[in-house]
Coordinates of C-alpha atoms in Angstrom, one line a residue:
M1 CA -1.1 -55.2 -77.7
T2 CA -4.0 -55.8 -79.9
S3 CA -5.8 -53.9 -82.7
S4 CA -9.5 -53.4 -83.4
V5 CA -11.4 -51.7 -86.2
S6 CA -14.7 -49.9 -85.9
K7 CA -17.0 -47.9 -88.4
Q8 CA -15.6 -44.7 -86.9
D9 CA -12.2 -46.0 -87.8
E10 CA -13.2 -46.5 -91.4
E11 CA -14.5 -42.9 -91.5
V12 CA -11.3 -41.6 -90.1
R13 CA -9.3 -43.7 -92.7
R14 CA -11.4 -42.3 -95.4
S15 CA -10.9 -38.7 -94.1
S16 CA -7.2 -39.4 -93.9
F17 CA -7.0 -40.7 -97.5
S18 CA -9.1 -37.7 -98.8
E19 CA -6.2 -35.5 -97.8
F20 CA -4.3 -36.9 -100.7
Q21 CA -7.1 -35.9 -103.1
P22 CA -6.9 -32.7 -105.3
L23 CA -8.4 -29.9 -103.3
T24 CA -11.0 -29.0 -106.0
K25 CA -14.0 -30.8 -104.7
K26 CA -17.3 -28.8 -104.3
P27 CA -18.4 -27.4 -100.8
A28 CA -20.1 -30.2 -98.8
L29 CA -23.9 -30.2 -98.4
E30 CA -25.7 -31.0 -95.1
N31 CA -29.4 -30.7 -94.9
G32 CA -29.5 -28.5 -97.9
K33 CA -26.9 -26.1 -96.6
T34 CA -23.3 -25.7 -97.3
V35 CA -20.9 -26.6 -94.5
A36 CA -17.1 -26.1 -94.2
N37 CA -15.0 -28.8 -95.5
D38 CA -13.0 -30.2 -92.6
S39 CA -9.7 -31.1 -94.4
S40 CA -7.2 -29.3 -92.6
T41 CA -3.6 -30.2 -93.2
A42 CA -2.1 -28.3 -90.2
G43 CA 1.1 -30.1 -89.0
R44 CA 1.9 -32.0 -92.3
K45 CA 5.4 -31.4 -93.2
I46 CA 5.2 -33.2 -96.5
S47 CA 3.7 -32.6 -100.0
K48 CA 2.2 -35.1 -102.5
K49 CA 2.9 -34.6 -106.2
L50 CA 0.4 -36.0 -108.6
T51 CA 1.8 -37.8 -111.6
K52 CA 0.3 -40.3 -114.0
N53 CA 1.2 -43.9 -114.7
K54 CA 1.3 -45.5 -118.0
K55 CA -2.4 -46.2 -117.9
G56 CA -3.1 -42.6 -117.2
R57 CA -4.1 -43.0 -113.6
V58 CA -3.1 -40.4 -111.0
K59 CA -0.1 -41.6 -109.0
R60 CA 0.9 -39.8 -105.8
K61 CA 4.5 -39.1 -105.1
Y62 CA 5.9 -38.3 -101.7
T63 CA 8.3 -35.4 -101.6
Q64 CA 9.9 -34.1 -98.4
K65 CA 9.8 -30.4 -97.8
N66 CA 12.8 -28.5 -96.4
Y67 CA 12.7 -27.8 -92.8
D68 CA 14.7 -26.3 -90.0
P69 CA 16.3 -29.0 -87.7
T70 CA 15.6 -26.7 -84.7
N71 CA 11.7 -26.3 -85.7
P72 CA 9.3 -28.6 -83.8
F73 CA 9.3 -31.1 -86.9
G74 CA 13.0 -31.3 -87.0
V75 CA 13.4 -31.8 -83.3
L76 CA 10.7 -34.5 -83.4
L77 CA 12.7 -36.4 -86.1
L78 CA 15.8 -36.3 -83.7
E79 CA 13.5 -37.6 -80.9
V80 CA 12.1 -40.4 -83.0
E81 CA 15.6 -41.4 -84.2
E82 CA 17.0 -41.5 -80.6
L83 CA 14.1 -43.8 -79.6
F84 CA 14.9 -46.3 -82.3
T85 CA 18.5 -46.2 -81.5
E86 CA 18.0 -46.8 -77.8
N87 CA 15.9 -49.8 -78.6
G88 CA 18.3 -51.2 -81.2
I89 CA 15.8 -50.9 -84.1
S90 CA 17.5 -50.8 -87.5
E91 CA 16.3 -49.0 -90.5
E92 CA 15.2 -52.1 -92.1
K93 CA 13.0 -53.0 -89.3
R94 CA 11.2 -49.6 -89.3
A95 CA 11.0 -48.9 -93.1
V96 CA 7.9 -47.4 -94.7
D97 CA 7.4 -47.5 -98.4
I98 CA 5.4 -44.1 -98.2
N99 CA 4.9 -43.8 -102.0
L100 CA 3.3 -47.3 -102.1
L101 CA 1.2 -46.4 -99.0
L102 CA 0.0 -43.1 -100.7
N103 CA -1.3 -45.1 -103.7
S104 CA -3.0 -47.9 -102.1
E105 CA -6.2 -47.4 -100.1
D106 CA -6.0 -51.0 -98.7
L107 CA -2.5 -50.4 -97.5
L108 CA -3.4 -47.1 -95.8
A109 CA -6.3 -48.9 -94.0
K110 CA -3.6 -51.3 -92.8
Y111 CA -1.6 -48.5 -91.3
N112 CA -4.4 -46.4 -90.1
R113 CA -5.7 -48.8 -87.3
N114 CA -6.7 -48.9 -83.7
L115 CA -4.2 -50.3 -81.1
E116 CA -4.7 -51.3 -77.5
E117 CA -2.4 -51.3 -74.6
V118 CA 0.2 -49.3 -76.2
K119 CA 3.1 -48.4 -73.8
V120 CA 4.3 -44.8 -73.9
S121 CA 8.1 -44.4 -73.7
K122 CA 8.9 -40.7 -73.7
L123 CA 7.6 -37.1 -73.9
T124 CA 8.6 -35.0 -76.9
S125 CA 9.7 -31.4 -76.6
S126 CA 6.3 -30.5 -78.0
G127 CA 4.7 -32.2 -75.0
D128 CA 3.3 -35.3 -76.8
G129 CA 3.8 -38.9 -75.8
L130 CA 6.1 -41.0 -77.9
A131 CA 5.8 -44.8 -78.2
L132 CA 6.9 -47.8 -80.3
I133 CA 4.3 -50.0 -81.8
P134 CA 4.4 -53.2 -84.1
H135 CA 5.0 -52.6 -87.7
P136 CA 2.0 -53.5 -89.8
E137 CA 4.1 -55.1 -92.5
I138 CA 7.5 -56.0 -91.1
E139 CA 7.8 -59.1 -89.0
D140 CA 9.6 -58.1 -85.6
G141 CA 9.5 -54.4 -87.0
F142 CA 8.5 -51.3 -85.2
Q143 CA 6.9 -47.9 -85.9
A144 CA 7.2 -44.8 -83.7
V145 CA 4.0 -43.1 -82.9
V146 CA 3.3 -39.6 -81.6
I147 CA 0.3 -39.6 -79.0
P148 CA -0.9 -36.1 -77.7
F149 CA -2.1 -35.9 -74.1
A150 CA -0.2 -39.2 -73.3
Y151 CA 2.6 -39.4 -70.8
P152 CA 5.6 -41.7 -70.2
G153 CA 4.8 -44.9 -68.5
E154 CA 1.1 -44.9 -69.4
T155 CA -0.7 -47.8 -71.1
V156 CA -3.1 -46.3 -73.8
D157 CA -5.4 -47.2 -76.6
I158 CA -4.9 -45.2 -79.7
R159 CA -6.0 -44.6 -83.3
I160 CA -3.5 -44.0 -85.9
F161 CA -4.7 -41.6 -88.6
R162 CA -1.5 -40.5 -90.4
T163 CA 1.8 -42.0 -91.4
H164 CA 5.0 -40.4 -92.2
P165 CA 8.3 -42.1 -93.4
T166 CA 9.7 -41.7 -89.9
H167 CA 6.7 -42.0 -87.7
A168 CA 2.9 -42.2 -87.2
E169 CA 0.4 -39.8 -85.5
A170 CA -2.3 -41.1 -83.3
D171 CA -5.3 -39.9 -81.3
L172 CA -5.6 -40.9 -77.7
L173 CA -8.7 -43.0 -77.3
K174 CA -8.4 -44.3 -73.6
V175 CA -5.9 -44.3 -70.8
R176 CA -5.9 -47.7 -69.3
E177 CA -3.1 -47.1 -66.9
G178 CA -2.1 -43.4 -66.0
S179 CA 1.2 -42.2 -64.9
E180 CA 1.9 -40.5 -61.6
M181 CA 2.0 -37.2 -63.1
R182 CA -1.5 -37.4 -64.7
D183 CA -4.1 -35.7 -62.3
N184 CA -7.2 -34.9 -64.4
D185 CA -8.7 -33.1 -61.3
L186 CA -6.4 -30.2 -62.1
I187 CA -7.9 -29.7 -65.5
N188 CA -9.3 -26.1 -65.7
C189 CA -10.8 -25.9 -69.2
K190 CA -13.7 -27.6 -70.9
Y191 CA -11.8 -27.9 -74.2
Y192 CA -8.6 -29.4 -72.8
G193 CA -8.0 -32.9 -74.5
K194 CA -9.0 -31.6 -77.9
C195 CA -7.5 -28.1 -78.2
S196 CA -4.0 -27.8 -79.3
G197 CA -3.3 -24.9 -77.1
C198 CA -2.5 -26.7 -73.9
Q199 CA -0.6 -29.9 -73.2
F200 CA 0.0 -29.9 -69.3
Q201 CA -3.2 -28.9 -67.6
N202 CA -3.4 -32.1 -65.7
V203 CA 0.2 -31.9 -64.6
E204 CA 1.1 -30.4 -61.2
Y205 CA 2.8 -26.9 -61.9
T206 CA 6.0 -27.9 -60.2
K207 CA 6.3 -31.0 -62.4
Q208 CA 5.7 -28.8 -65.5
L209 CA 8.6 -26.7 -64.6
E210 CA 10.8 -29.8 -64.3
L211 CA 9.5 -31.1 -67.7
K212 CA 10.5 -27.7 -69.2
R213 CA 14.0 -27.9 -67.6
K214 CA 14.4 -31.2 -69.3
T215 CA 13.4 -29.7 -72.6
I216 CA 16.2 -27.2 -72.2
E217 CA 18.5 -30.1 -71.3
N218 CA 17.5 -32.1 -74.2
A219 CA 18.0 -29.1 -76.6
Y220 CA 21.6 -28.8 -75.8
H221 CA 21.9 -32.7 -75.8
F222 CA 21.0 -32.5 -79.4
F223 CA 22.4 -29.2 -80.7
A224 CA 25.4 -28.7 -78.7
K225 CA 27.2 -32.0 -78.8
T226 CA 30.8 -30.5 -78.8
L227 CA 30.1 -28.3 -75.8
K228 CA 28.5 -31.2 -73.9
A229 CA 31.4 -33.5 -74.7
A230 CA 33.8 -30.8 -73.6
N231 CA 32.0 -30.3 -70.3
A232 CA 31.5 -26.7 -71.4
L233 CA 27.8 -26.6 -70.4
P234 CA 26.6 -25.5 -67.0
K235 CA 23.9 -27.5 -65.2
I236 CA 20.5 -26.2 -66.4
S237 CA 19.0 -24.1 -63.6
D238 CA 15.5 -24.7 -62.3
T239 CA 12.9 -23.1 -64.4
V240 CA 11.5 -19.8 -63.0
P241 CA 7.7 -20.1 -62.5
S242 CA 5.2 -17.6 -63.8
P243 CA 3.3 -15.6 -61.2
L244 CA 0.1 -16.5 -63.0
Q245 CA -0.6 -20.0 -64.2
Y246 CA -3.9 -19.2 -65.8
N247 CA -5.4 -16.0 -67.4
Y248 CA -2.0 -14.6 -68.2
R249 CA -1.9 -14.6 -72.0
T250 CA -2.3 -11.0 -73.6
K251 CA -2.9 -12.0 -77.1
L252 CA -5.3 -14.5 -78.6
T253 CA -6.1 -15.2 -82.2
P254 CA -9.4 -17.3 -82.7
H255 CA -10.0 -18.2 -86.3
F256 CA -12.6 -19.9 -88.5
D257 CA -12.8 -21.8 -91.7
L258 CA -15.0 -21.6 -94.7
P259 CA -15.8 -24.0 -97.6
R260 CA -13.2 -24.1 -100.4
G261 CA -14.2 -23.0 -103.7
K262 CA -17.5 -21.4 -104.7
F263 CA -20.3 -21.4 -102.3
N264 CA -23.5 -19.4 -101.5
P265 CA -22.7 -17.5 -98.2
E266 CA -26.5 -17.4 -97.5
M267 CA -26.6 -21.2 -97.4
I268 CA -23.7 -21.9 -94.8
D269 CA -24.1 -22.6 -91.2
M270 CA -22.1 -20.6 -88.7
P271 CA -18.5 -22.2 -88.7
A272 CA -16.8 -22.9 -85.5
L273 CA -14.7 -19.9 -84.0
G274 CA -11.8 -20.8 -82.0
F275 CA -8.5 -22.7 -82.0
G276 CA -7.1 -25.8 -83.8
A277 CA -8.0 -29.2 -82.6
K278 CA -5.3 -31.7 -81.7
G279 CA -6.6 -34.6 -83.8
R280 CA -9.8 -36.4 -82.7
P281 CA -9.0 -37.7 -79.3
T282 CA -11.8 -39.4 -77.2
W283 CA -9.9 -40.0 -73.9
R284 CA -11.6 -37.3 -72.0
E285 CA -15.5 -37.4 -71.8
S286 CA -17.6 -34.3 -72.1
V287 CA -14.9 -32.3 -73.9
Q288 CA -16.7 -29.4 -75.7
G289 CA -15.8 -27.6 -79.0
G290 CA -17.1 -30.1 -81.5
N291 CA -15.2 -32.3 -83.7
K292 CA -14.0 -30.1 -86.6
S293 CA -10.4 -29.2 -87.2
V294 CA -11.2 -25.8 -85.6
L295 CA -12.8 -26.1 -82.2
D296 CA -15.7 -23.8 -81.3
V297 CA -14.2 -22.0 -78.3
E298 CA -16.1 -19.5 -76.2
D299 CA -13.4 -18.8 -73.6
C300 CA -9.7 -19.6 -73.0
A301 CA -8.5 -20.5 -69.7
I302 CA -4.9 -19.1 -70.3
G303 CA -6.2 -15.9 -71.9
T304 CA -6.6 -12.8 -69.6
S305 CA -10.0 -11.8 -68.4
V306 CA -10.5 -8.9 -70.6
L307 CA -9.6 -10.9 -73.6
N308 CA -12.3 -13.6 -72.6
K309 CA -14.9 -10.9 -72.3
A310 CA -14.0 -9.5 -75.7
M311 CA -13.9 -13.0 -77.2
S312 CA -17.5 -13.5 -76.1
N313 CA -18.4 -10.1 -77.8
E314 CA -16.7 -10.8 -81.0
R315 CA -18.5 -14.1 -81.1
E316 CA -21.8 -12.2 -80.9
I317 CA -20.6 -9.9 -83.7
F318 CA -19.4 -12.9 -85.8
K319 CA -22.9 -14.5 -85.7
R320 CA -24.2 -11.4 -87.4
I321 CA -21.5 -11.0 -90.1
Y322 CA -20.1 -14.5 -91.0
K323 CA -22.3 -14.7 -94.0
T324 CA -20.4 -11.7 -95.5
K325 CA -17.1 -13.7 -95.5
V326 CA -15.9 -15.3 -98.5
R327 CA -12.8 -17.1 -97.0
G328 CA -11.6 -18.2 -93.6
G329 CA -9.9 -15.7 -91.3
T330 CA -8.5 -14.7 -87.9
I331 CA -9.7 -12.4 -85.2
L332 CA -7.1 -10.4 -83.3
L333 CA -7.6 -10.0 -79.6
R334 CA -4.7 -7.9 -77.9
E335 CA -4.7 -6.5 -74.5
N336 CA -4.0 -2.7 -74.3
T337 CA -2.9 -1.4 -71.0
R338 CA -2.8 2.2 -70.1
A339 CA -2.4 4.2 -67.0
M340 CA -5.3 6.3 -65.8
K341 CA -5.1 9.0 -63.2
N342 CA -7.1 8.2 -60.2
D343 CA -8.6 11.8 -59.8
L344 CA -10.9 11.4 -63.0
D345 CA -14.5 11.7 -62.4
E346 CA -16.9 9.1 -63.8
E347 CA -17.4 11.0 -67.2
Q348 CA -13.6 11.6 -67.6
K349 CA -13.1 7.9 -66.8
K350 CA -15.5 6.7 -69.4
K351 CA -14.0 9.1 -72.0
F352 CA -10.6 7.8 -71.2
I353 CA -11.8 4.1 -71.6
N354 CA -13.7 4.7 -74.8
E355 CA -10.7 6.6 -76.3
E356 CA -8.7 3.4 -76.0
N357 CA -10.9 1.7 -78.8
G358 CA -11.3 -1.5 -76.9
S359 CA -13.7 -4.3 -77.8
K360 CA -17.2 -2.8 -77.6
I361 CA -20.1 -4.7 -76.6
P362 CA -22.3 -5.1 -79.5
D363 CA -25.1 -2.3 -80.0
T364 CA -23.6 -0.2 -77.1
E365 CA -21.1 2.4 -76.5
D366 CA -19.4 0.7 -73.6
N367 CA -16.1 -0.9 -73.8
V368 CA -15.0 -4.0 -72.2
Y369 CA -12.2 -3.3 -69.6
D370 CA -10.5 -4.6 -66.4
E371 CA -8.7 -2.6 -63.8
A372 CA -5.3 -3.4 -62.2
P373 CA -3.2 -1.7 -59.6
S374 CA -0.3 0.3 -60.9
S375 CA 3.3 0.5 -59.6
K376 CA 2.8 4.3 -59.4
E377 CA 0.8 6.2 -56.9
G378 CA -2.2 8.0 -58.1
E379 CA -2.7 5.6 -61.1
T380 CA -4.7 2.8 -62.0
L381 CA -4.0 0.5 -65.1
I382 CA -7.0 0.2 -67.5
K383 CA -6.9 -3.0 -69.7
T384 CA -9.0 -3.0 -72.8
C385 CA -9.0 -5.2 -75.9
C386 CA -7.8 -4.3 -79.3
T387 CA -9.1 -6.0 -82.4
D388 CA -7.5 -3.7 -84.9
S389 CA -4.2 -5.0 -86.1
K390 CA -3.0 -1.7 -87.1
Q391 CA -3.9 0.1 -83.8
I392 CA -1.1 1.2 -81.6
V393 CA -1.4 -0.6 -78.2
S394 CA 0.4 -0.2 -74.9
E395 CA 1.9 -2.5 -72.3
N396 CA 2.9 -1.3 -68.8
I397 CA 6.0 -2.9 -67.1
E398 CA 7.0 -1.7 -63.7
G399 CA 5.5 1.7 -64.4
R400 CA 7.1 2.0 -67.8
E401 CA 5.0 2.2 -70.8
F402 CA 5.6 0.5 -74.2
R403 CA 3.7 1.3 -77.3
F404 CA 3.7 -0.9 -80.4
S405 CA 1.4 -1.9 -83.3
A406 CA -1.2 -4.5 -82.3
N407 CA 0.0 -7.1 -84.8
E408 CA 3.7 -6.8 -83.8
F409 CA 5.5 -9.1 -81.5
F410 CA 5.6 -8.3 -77.8
Q411 CA 5.9 -10.8 -74.9
N412 CA 2.4 -12.3 -74.1
N413 CA 2.7 -12.7 -70.4
N414 CA 3.2 -9.5 -68.6
S415 CA 3.0 -11.1 -65.1
I416 CA 6.4 -12.7 -65.6
L417 CA 8.1 -9.7 -67.5
P418 CA 9.4 -7.9 -64.4
I419 CA 11.1 -11.0 -63.2
V420 CA 12.8 -11.5 -66.6
T421 CA 13.9 -7.9 -67.1
K422 CA 15.3 -7.8 -63.6
Y423 CA 17.2 -11.2 -64.2
V424 CA 18.6 -9.8 -67.4
R425 CA 19.6 -6.5 -65.9
D426 CA 21.4 -8.3 -63.0
N427 CA 23.3 -10.4 -65.4
L428 CA 24.5 -7.7 -67.6
K429 CA 27.1 -6.6 -65.0
F430 CA 30.7 -7.7 -65.3
E431 CA 33.8 -7.3 -63.2
N432 CA 35.4 -3.8 -63.6
S433 CA 35.7 -0.9 -61.2
E434 CA 32.6 0.9 -60.2
S435 CA 33.9 4.2 -61.7
E436 CA 34.2 2.9 -65.2
D437 CA 31.5 3.6 -67.6
R438 CA 29.5 0.6 -69.0
Y439 CA 27.6 0.3 -72.3
L440 CA 24.7 -1.9 -73.6
V441 CA 23.9 -3.1 -77.1
D442 CA 20.4 -4.6 -77.6
A443 CA 20.3 -6.7 -80.8
Y444 CA 17.0 -7.6 -82.2
C445 CA 15.6 -4.9 -79.9
G446 CA 12.2 -4.7 -81.2
S447 CA 10.1 -1.9 -79.7
G448 CA 12.9 -1.4 -77.1
L449 CA 11.7 -3.5 -74.1
F450 CA 15.1 -4.7 -72.9
S451 CA 17.0 -1.6 -73.9
I452 CA 14.7 0.6 -71.8
M453 CA 14.3 -1.8 -68.7
C454 CA 18.0 -2.3 -68.5
S455 CA 19.1 1.5 -69.3
D456 CA 19.7 2.2 -65.6
G457 CA 23.2 1.8 -64.4
V458 CA 24.8 2.1 -67.9
K459 CA 26.2 5.2 -69.7
E460 CA 24.6 4.5 -73.0
V461 CA 22.4 1.9 -74.7
C462 CA 22.1 1.2 -78.4
G463 CA 19.3 -0.8 -79.8
V464 CA 19.7 -2.3 -83.2
E465 CA 16.9 -3.5 -85.5
V466 CA 16.4 -4.5 -89.1
S467 CA 12.9 -3.3 -88.9
K468 CA 12.2 0.3 -89.6
D469 CA 8.8 0.3 -87.9
S470 CA 10.4 -1.2 -84.8
V471 CA 13.0 1.2 -84.6
A472 CA 10.6 4.1 -84.7
Y473 CA 8.6 2.5 -82.0
A474 CA 11.6 1.9 -79.8
N475 CA 12.7 5.7 -80.2
E476 CA 9.1 6.8 -79.3
N477 CA 9.1 4.5 -76.1
A478 CA 12.4 6.0 -75.0
K479 CA 10.9 9.5 -75.2
L480 CA 7.7 8.3 -73.4
N481 CA 9.6 7.0 -70.5
N482 CA 12.0 9.9 -70.5
I483 CA 15.1 7.7 -71.2
Q484 CA 17.9 9.9 -72.2
N485 CA 20.8 7.4 -72.5
A486 CA 19.2 5.1 -75.2
K487 CA 19.2 5.5 -79.0
F488 CA 17.9 3.0 -81.6
I489 CA 19.2 2.5 -85.1
L490 CA 18.4 0.7 -88.2
G491 CA 20.9 -2.0 -88.8
K492 CA 21.8 -4.0 -91.8
A493 CA 21.9 -7.7 -91.1
E494 CA 25.4 -8.0 -92.6
Q495 CA 26.9 -4.9 -90.9
I496 CA 24.9 -4.8 -87.6
F497 CA 27.8 -3.5 -85.4
D498 CA 29.4 -1.1 -87.8
D499 CA 27.7 2.0 -86.3
I500 CA 28.3 1.0 -82.7
K501 CA 31.4 2.8 -81.4
F502 CA 31.3 1.5 -77.7
P503 CA 34.4 0.0 -76.3
S504 CA 33.9 -3.7 -76.5
A505 CA 35.7 -4.3 -73.2
L506 CA 33.1 -2.2 -71.4
T507 CA 30.0 -3.5 -73.4
S508 CA 27.4 -6.0 -72.8
V509 CA 25.2 -7.5 -75.5
I510 CA 21.5 -8.6 -75.4
C511 CA 20.5 -11.1 -78.1
D512 CA 16.7 -11.7 -78.4
P513 CA 16.3 -13.2 -81.9
P514 CA 13.1 -14.7 -83.4
R515 CA 12.4 -18.4 -83.1
K516 CA 14.8 -19.4 -86.0
G517 CA 17.6 -17.8 -83.8
C518 CA 20.7 -16.0 -85.0
D519 CA 22.2 -16.6 -88.3
E520 CA 25.9 -17.3 -88.8
P521 CA 26.9 -13.8 -90.2
F522 CA 25.4 -12.3 -87.1
L523 CA 27.2 -14.6 -84.7
T524 CA 30.5 -14.0 -86.7
Q525 CA 30.0 -10.2 -86.2
L526 CA 29.1 -10.7 -82.6
S527 CA 32.3 -12.5 -82.0
K528 CA 34.4 -10.0 -83.8
F529 CA 32.9 -7.1 -81.8
H530 CA 34.0 -9.1 -78.6
P531 CA 31.9 -7.7 -75.8
S532 CA 32.5 -8.6 -72.3
K533 CA 29.1 -10.1 -71.6
I534 CA 26.4 -11.7 -73.7
V535 CA 22.8 -12.4 -72.7
Y536 CA 21.1 -14.6 -75.1
I537 CA 17.3 -14.7 -74.7
S538 CA 15.5 -17.3 -76.7
C539 CA 11.9 -18.5 -77.4
N540 CA 13.3 -21.5 -79.1
V541 CA 15.8 -23.4 -76.9
H542 CA 16.9 -25.6 -79.7
S543 CA 18.1 -22.8 -81.9
Q544 CA 19.7 -21.1 -78.9
A545 CA 21.7 -24.4 -78.3
R546 CA 22.7 -24.5 -81.9
D547 CA 23.8 -20.9 -82.0
L548 CA 25.9 -21.2 -78.9
E549 CA 27.6 -24.4 -80.3
F550 CA 28.5 -22.5 -83.5
F551 CA 29.4 -19.2 -81.7
I552 CA 31.9 -20.9 -79.3
N553 CA 33.5 -23.3 -81.6
N554 CA 33.4 -21.7 -85.0
T555 CA 33.9 -18.0 -84.6
E556 CA 37.0 -15.6 -84.2
N557 CA 36.9 -15.0 -80.5
G558 CA 34.1 -17.6 -79.5
S559 CA 36.7 -19.9 -77.7
Q560 CA 37.3 -17.0 -75.3
Y561 CA 33.8 -17.3 -73.9
Q562 CA 32.3 -19.4 -71.2
I563 CA 28.5 -20.2 -70.6
E564 CA 27.9 -19.1 -67.1
S565 CA 24.3 -20.2 -66.8
I566 CA 21.3 -21.4 -68.7
R567 CA 17.9 -21.0 -67.2
G568 CA 14.3 -21.3 -68.3
F569 CA 11.4 -18.9 -67.7
D570 CA 7.8 -20.2 -67.9
F571 CA 6.1 -17.6 -70.1
F572 CA 3.5 -20.2 -71.0
P573 CA 2.1 -22.4 -68.1
Q574 CA 0.1 -25.3 -69.2
T575 CA 1.8 -25.6 -72.5
H576 CA 5.1 -27.1 -73.7
H577 CA 6.6 -23.8 -74.5
I578 CA 9.7 -22.6 -72.5
E579 CA 12.0 -19.4 -72.9
S580 CA 15.7 -19.8 -72.0
I581 CA 18.3 -17.2 -71.1
A582 CA 22.0 -18.1 -71.5
I583 CA 24.6 -15.9 -69.9
L584 CA 28.1 -15.8 -71.6
S585 CA 31.1 -14.1 -70.2
L586 CA 34.8 -13.8 -71.2
K587 CA 37.0 -16.5 -69.7
K588 CA 39.3 -15.1 -66.9

């Protein structure tokens, strides 16, 4: 493994060092025009406090911010620690004096270096390569380095641009020896290799599914150690594929940056409009999007067709109005699906589409829209794009319509939703005579998706939410779909089951919390309620594993439950993201 330094590397080092300077510098000038400063600190989990030494010089001090162990940074630290442990590398052999590093430009240049022929060891849960490299200061010492777009077993050249106390971050410059899973002919995007949105476009889809199964497996390895030691975890089932591997995402949020501080809007060039870059990699030639922290993206391979049409239109609008902006911002693109009767004439059809307030083509009255078949006879699904965060939009799942505010959470891959809702519905059943009534509680019910889709076959459904707006949308969606046996209530976090009078022995509970998972008070209340079946749906498999470890081992009735199955569902092909559903039932 050898190192090399170039003029470009020196520029990268200076750019990296400038991140520790006070953010008060004037907007940059280029050819007499103001250009956006490219000093994004996205992904940094640390803060640098500025103090003065005895000579009055500014001294930079490292302070670790609080983080959730189950968020991406917390999980990465566990993965890095495991890599060190597996290779027998002591703390002394990997130590970094980060405060000294922050205050020495020479030392920073020593750490921020190029390395050739680095062997990649592992893949992180975020889809990045993880490798060991020689420590720049300690003899026979090592650093761990995160390398996006690199895969285990590969030999690569890298450029290190940032150092943390535990690990370094690097750009992938060249793949000298690729792994068997790398197939660049599969890439379906001109921005792949720079854009932070996708990690696996050059990996065959069945292999992506296996990688995601291992992500779930590793989550329980890290966060459910007691359950694993007691052989209380089932084998992780094969990941369920998405019917669409591209053009599936129904929400996109392209954004743009503007210079910090005061600037003359008339003197700025049009900033890039798109998505965040994943460092400054050079491994793939002819990648488009520019070299700023925000890539200039004209279309997204995983976004739906109507969103890409709308993104093109919004770009044309942005060209005309960006000089009116005083700060960076985000553009919302959200698909809006409504069922239209097939017997409408052309004028009625045009009126229906226009009333959906989709993304209009500049200077015309026409909307951008797509048509899709409906599950109901005599109807066609019309898909438009909403750009107003306050607008009410719709999604159509197996002929049922769900309305919600455009800026609210709703699953972003409608092609897999019928598969997921059927899986949940099938697993809510428990052993009892067919004549007995059954009940369903949907905790974290949102706008009522699972409550309504699982309402068949139960006597009564109660959805609980702490958001007043979500409860209102859920009740409206029940009426819209003529669901007579569902009600939705506003629940207090500390008393979420108090107003539910269902017999627990005949009740199933759906839990679909946000990424941070369930808190301990909720899990304690769930255990006390003592339902016959629990279906835990999670967009963060690490917080799910942590919650089940706590629920079974540390709550009143938790030990009476067994985990029947754990299975991933691929809501986001080409990315590292995976959703998991765990089924819990009372032991016999």
